[in-house]
Amino acid sequence: MRVIGGSARGTRLGRVPAGVRPVSDRAREGLFSSLGGRLGGARVLDLYAGTGALGIEALSRGADEAVFVEASPAAVTAVQDNLARTRLEDRAVVQRSDVRRFLERGPVSEEGFDLVFLDPPYEAGGSGLDAVLALLDLKPLLREGFTVILSRGSKSSKDVIPLQWAVARRLSYGDSVVMLFRSRNLPRDVEV
């Protein structure tokens, strides 16, 4: 794996820890092409960070800062190593935590996030992932004009997406599906 674009372009990332399934270079390239100009100055939240490849790619392409959340100690070490390899650690915070507990604790800062990456294990799903998506929608974590990116296996169960989110793009790469969601700009008290 390598960084595809931006200031750290071409940097090889470290070994992938056991149990981590990173988004392929091809899928990352398609995803970041779809994001276009949304990266400049963005605050990024990388949930289920794994190797940190998604958040690192965003930082390399102009995001101001990124928070990486990962429960596995080996994966946390991999994220820290990859941030050092790319020399992007000064714009990153790595949190070792279960994603749901991290979101239940509340925002890391009052600023909110422009981009949120969710790349959970393909076998994760059901009520656990649905609860994470609901917490993202309820907590004051998302800035106006946000984009939430969810990577799933093509055979994964259908997740319950908050009503205020619209599918902006759906990309397929082999057994992976990457969906980009954006706000429908509905008032939170309106039922649809």
One Martini backbone bead per residue (centre of mass of N, CA, C, O) as a GRO file, in nm:
protein
  192
    1MET     BB    1   0.100   0.034   0.016
    2ARG     BB    2   0.003   0.376  -0.075
    3VAL     BB    3   0.029   0.698  -0.147
    4ILE     BB    4  -0.135   0.868  -0.412
    5GLY     BB    5  -0.152   1.175  -0.299
    6GLY     BB    6   0.026   1.453  -0.256
    7SER     BB    7   0.277   1.514  -0.023
    8ALA     BB    8   0.295   1.171   0.019
    9ARG     BB    9   0.346   1.066  -0.244
   10GLY     BB   10   0.455   0.718  -0.259
   11THR     BB   11   0.433   0.632   0.019
   12ARG     BB   12   0.501   0.368   0.209
   13LEU     BB   13   0.329   0.155   0.392
   14GLY     BB   14   0.295  -0.048   0.629
   15ARG     BB   15   0.209  -0.311   0.771
   16VAL     BB   16  -0.060  -0.523   0.798
   17PRO     BB   17  -0.249  -0.613   1.032
   18ALA     BB   18  -0.406  -0.844   1.173
   19GLY     BB   19  -0.750  -0.811   1.072
   20VAL     BB   20  -0.688  -0.609   0.840
   21ARG     BB   21  -0.883  -0.427   0.577
   22PRO     BB   22  -0.786  -0.245   0.336
   23VAL     BB   23  -0.819  -0.013   0.117
   24SER     BB   24  -0.761   0.001  -0.189
   25ASP     BB   25  -0.596   0.186  -0.411
   26ARG     BB   26  -0.826   0.200  -0.621
   27ALA     BB   27  -1.051   0.290  -0.425
   28ARG     BB   28  -0.909   0.544  -0.319
   29GLU     BB   29  -0.883   0.687  -0.588
   30GLY     BB   30  -1.188   0.705  -0.647
   31LEU     BB   31  -1.274   0.848  -0.389
   32PHE     BB   32  -1.084   1.106  -0.414
   33SER     BB   33  -1.205   1.194  -0.683
   34SER     BB   34  -1.497   1.238  -0.566
   35LEU     BB   35  -1.412   1.467  -0.355
   36GLY     BB   36  -1.213   1.664  -0.449
   37GLY     BB   37  -1.243   1.987  -0.292
   38ARG     BB   38  -1.312   1.874   0.017
   39LEU     BB   39  -1.012   1.875   0.157
   40GLY     BB   40  -0.955   2.161   0.194
   41GLY     BB   41  -0.940   2.222   0.540
   42ALA     BB   42  -1.023   1.965   0.663
   43ARG     BB   43  -1.198   1.769   0.897
   44VAL     BB   44  -1.107   1.439   1.016
   45LEU     BB   45  -1.275   1.114   1.058
   46ASP     BB   46  -1.128   0.791   1.145
   47LEU     BB   47  -1.304   0.505   1.149
   48TYR     BB   48  -1.165   0.222   1.166
   49ALA     BB   49  -0.856   0.280   1.070
   50GLY     BB   50  -0.627   0.071   1.095
   51THR     BB   51  -0.373   0.213   0.901
   52GLY     BB   52  -0.483   0.515   0.800
   53ALA     BB   53  -0.512   0.561   0.487
   54LEU     BB   54  -0.748   0.762   0.461
   55GLY     BB   55  -0.652   0.995   0.646
   56ILE     BB   56  -0.375   1.026   0.512
   57GLU     BB   57  -0.476   1.099   0.232
   58ALA     BB   58  -0.621   1.355   0.325
   59LEU     BB   59  -0.374   1.502   0.437
   60SER     BB   60  -0.202   1.492   0.173
   61ARG     BB   61  -0.459   1.657   0.019
   62GLY     BB   62  -0.529   1.906   0.261
   63ALA     BB   63  -0.600   1.843   0.527
   64ASP     BB   64  -0.565   1.971   0.844
   65GLU     BB   65  -0.710   1.727   1.012
   66ALA     BB   66  -0.691   1.414   1.217
   67VAL     BB   67  -0.894   1.148   1.350
   68PHE     BB   68  -0.807   0.836   1.497
   69VAL     BB   69  -1.004   0.528   1.531
   70GLU     BB   70  -0.892   0.246   1.738
   71ALA     BB   71  -0.884  -0.069   1.912
   72SER     BB   72  -0.629  -0.189   1.805
   73PRO     BB   73  -0.305  -0.194   1.898
   74ALA     BB   74  -0.172  -0.269   1.623
   75ALA     BB   75  -0.319  -0.048   1.458
   76VAL     BB   76  -0.224   0.197   1.615
   77THR     BB   77   0.073   0.151   1.548
   78ALA     BB   78   0.035   0.170   1.240
   79VAL     BB   79  -0.067   0.458   1.229
   80GLN     BB   80   0.177   0.591   1.364
   81ASP     BB   81   0.383   0.490   1.157
   82ASN     BB   82   0.246   0.618   0.903
   83LEU     BB   83   0.266   0.909   1.000
   84ALA     BB   84   0.575   0.912   1.014
   85ARG     BB   85   0.638   0.835   0.718
   86THR     BB   86   0.462   1.102   0.613
   87ARG     BB   87   0.484   1.351   0.810
   88LEU     BB   88   0.166   1.387   0.970
   89GLU     BB   89   0.154   1.388   1.296
   90ASP     BB   90   0.096   1.708   1.352
   91ARG     BB   91  -0.224   1.651   1.222
   92ALA     BB   92  -0.269   1.421   1.450
   93VAL     BB   93  -0.501   1.189   1.615
   94VAL     BB   94  -0.477   0.903   1.833
   95GLN     BB   95  -0.740   0.668   1.921
   96ARG     BB   96  -0.792   0.428   2.169
   97SER     BB   97  -1.104   0.285   2.058
   98ASP     BB   98  -1.413   0.231   2.056
   99VAL     BB   99  -1.630   0.374   1.850
  100ARG     BB  100  -1.886   0.391   2.019
  101ARG     BB  101  -1.752   0.509   2.274
  102PHE     BB  102  -1.637   0.758   2.143
  103LEU     BB  103  -1.917   0.878   2.058
  104GLU     BB  104  -2.051   0.877   2.346
  105ARG     BB  105  -1.850   1.090   2.475
  106GLY     BB  106  -1.805   1.281   2.239
  107PRO     BB  107  -1.651   1.540   2.135
  108VAL     BB  108  -1.326   1.639   2.084
  109SER     BB  109  -1.458   1.896   1.963
  110GLU     BB  110  -1.644   2.183   1.858
  111GLU     BB  111  -1.587   2.184   1.536
  112GLY     BB  112  -1.597   1.933   1.384
  113PHE     BB  113  -1.673   1.752   1.073
  114ASP     BB  114  -1.641   1.702   0.720
  115LEU     BB  115  -1.506   1.409   0.742
  116VAL     BB  116  -1.614   1.057   0.735
  117PHE     BB  117  -1.465   0.748   0.806
  118LEU     BB  118  -1.598   0.410   0.736
  119ASP     BB  119  -1.411   0.086   0.800
  120PRO     BB  120  -1.540  -0.179   0.872
  121PRO     BB  121  -1.573  -0.479   0.921
  122TYR     BB  122  -1.752  -0.686   0.726
  123GLU     BB  123  -1.881  -0.848   0.977
  124ALA     BB  124  -1.985  -0.597   1.053
  125GLY     BB  125  -2.307  -0.503   1.194
  126GLY     BB  126  -2.602  -0.419   1.235
  127SER     BB  127  -2.657  -0.271   1.535
  128GLY     BB  128  -2.371  -0.156   1.572
  129LEU     BB  129  -2.352   0.021   1.312
  130ASP     BB  130  -2.621   0.165   1.341
  131ALA     BB  131  -2.540   0.309   1.606
  132VAL     BB  132  -2.306   0.471   1.487
  133LEU     BB  133  -2.473   0.628   1.278
  134ALA     BB  134  -2.663   0.758   1.485
  135LEU     BB  135  -2.444   0.905   1.651
  136LEU     BB  136  -2.341   1.083   1.424
  137ASP     BB  137  -2.619   1.232   1.389
  138LEU     BB  138  -2.664   1.331   1.698
  139LYS     BB  139  -2.403   1.442   1.719
  140PRO     BB  140  -2.182   1.732   1.711
  141LEU     BB  141  -1.977   1.628   1.447
  142LEU     BB  142  -2.118   1.770   1.201
  143ARG     BB  143  -2.081   1.966   0.949
  144GLU     BB  144  -2.173   2.162   0.727
  145GLY     BB  145  -2.140   1.971   0.436
  146PHE     BB  146  -2.095   1.688   0.483
  147THR     BB  147  -1.904   1.369   0.466
  148VAL     BB  148  -1.986   1.022   0.444
  149ILE     BB  149  -1.781   0.724   0.448
  150LEU     BB  150  -1.874   0.389   0.341
  151SER     BB  151  -1.738   0.068   0.389
  152ARG     BB  152  -1.829  -0.238   0.216
  153GLY     BB  153  -1.949  -0.527   0.155
  154SER     BB  154  -2.142  -0.649  -0.101
  155LYS     BB  155  -2.274  -0.871   0.127
  156SER     BB  156  -2.375  -0.685   0.319
  157SER     BB  157  -2.568  -0.546   0.516
  158LYS     BB  158  -2.810  -0.322   0.559
  159ASP     BB  159  -2.795  -0.006   0.661
  160VAL     BB  160  -2.896   0.245   0.883
  161ILE     BB  161  -2.977   0.550   0.755
  162PRO     BB  162  -3.009   0.856   0.802
  163LEU     BB  163  -3.249   1.074   0.684
  164GLN     BB  164  -3.040   1.326   0.638
  165TRP     BB  165  -2.916   1.125   0.435
  166ALA     BB  166  -2.754   1.113   0.118
  167VAL     BB  167  -2.677   0.958  -0.169
  168ALA     BB  168  -2.405   1.065  -0.373
  169ARG     BB  169  -2.234   0.785  -0.388
  170ARG     BB  170  -2.150   0.472  -0.571
  171LEU     BB  171  -1.884   0.237  -0.526
  172SER     BB  172  -1.722  -0.034  -0.709
  173TYR     BB  173  -1.478  -0.294  -0.576
  174GLY     BB  174  -1.541  -0.581  -0.612
  175ASP     BB  175  -1.614  -0.656  -0.268
  176SER     BB  176  -1.655  -0.338  -0.270
  177VAL     BB  177  -1.829  -0.062  -0.107
  178VAL     BB  178  -1.865   0.293  -0.169
  179MET     BB  179  -2.023   0.545   0.032
  180LEU     BB  180  -2.167   0.867  -0.016
  181PHE     BB  181  -2.268   1.110   0.223
  182ARG     BB  182  -2.519   1.366   0.259
  183SER     BB  183  -2.696   1.626   0.328
  184ARG     BB  184  -3.047   1.721   0.306
  185ASN     BB  185  -3.131   1.968   0.488
  186LEU     BB  186  -3.300   1.879   0.731
  187PRO     BB  187  -3.480   1.919   0.978
  188ARG     BB  188  -3.465   1.740   1.281
  189ASP     BB  189  -3.803   1.767   1.331
  190VAL     BB  190  -3.855   1.618   1.065
  191GLU     BB  191  -4.068   1.399   0.910
  192VAL     BB  192  -4.041   1.128   0.644
   0.00000   0.00000   0.00000
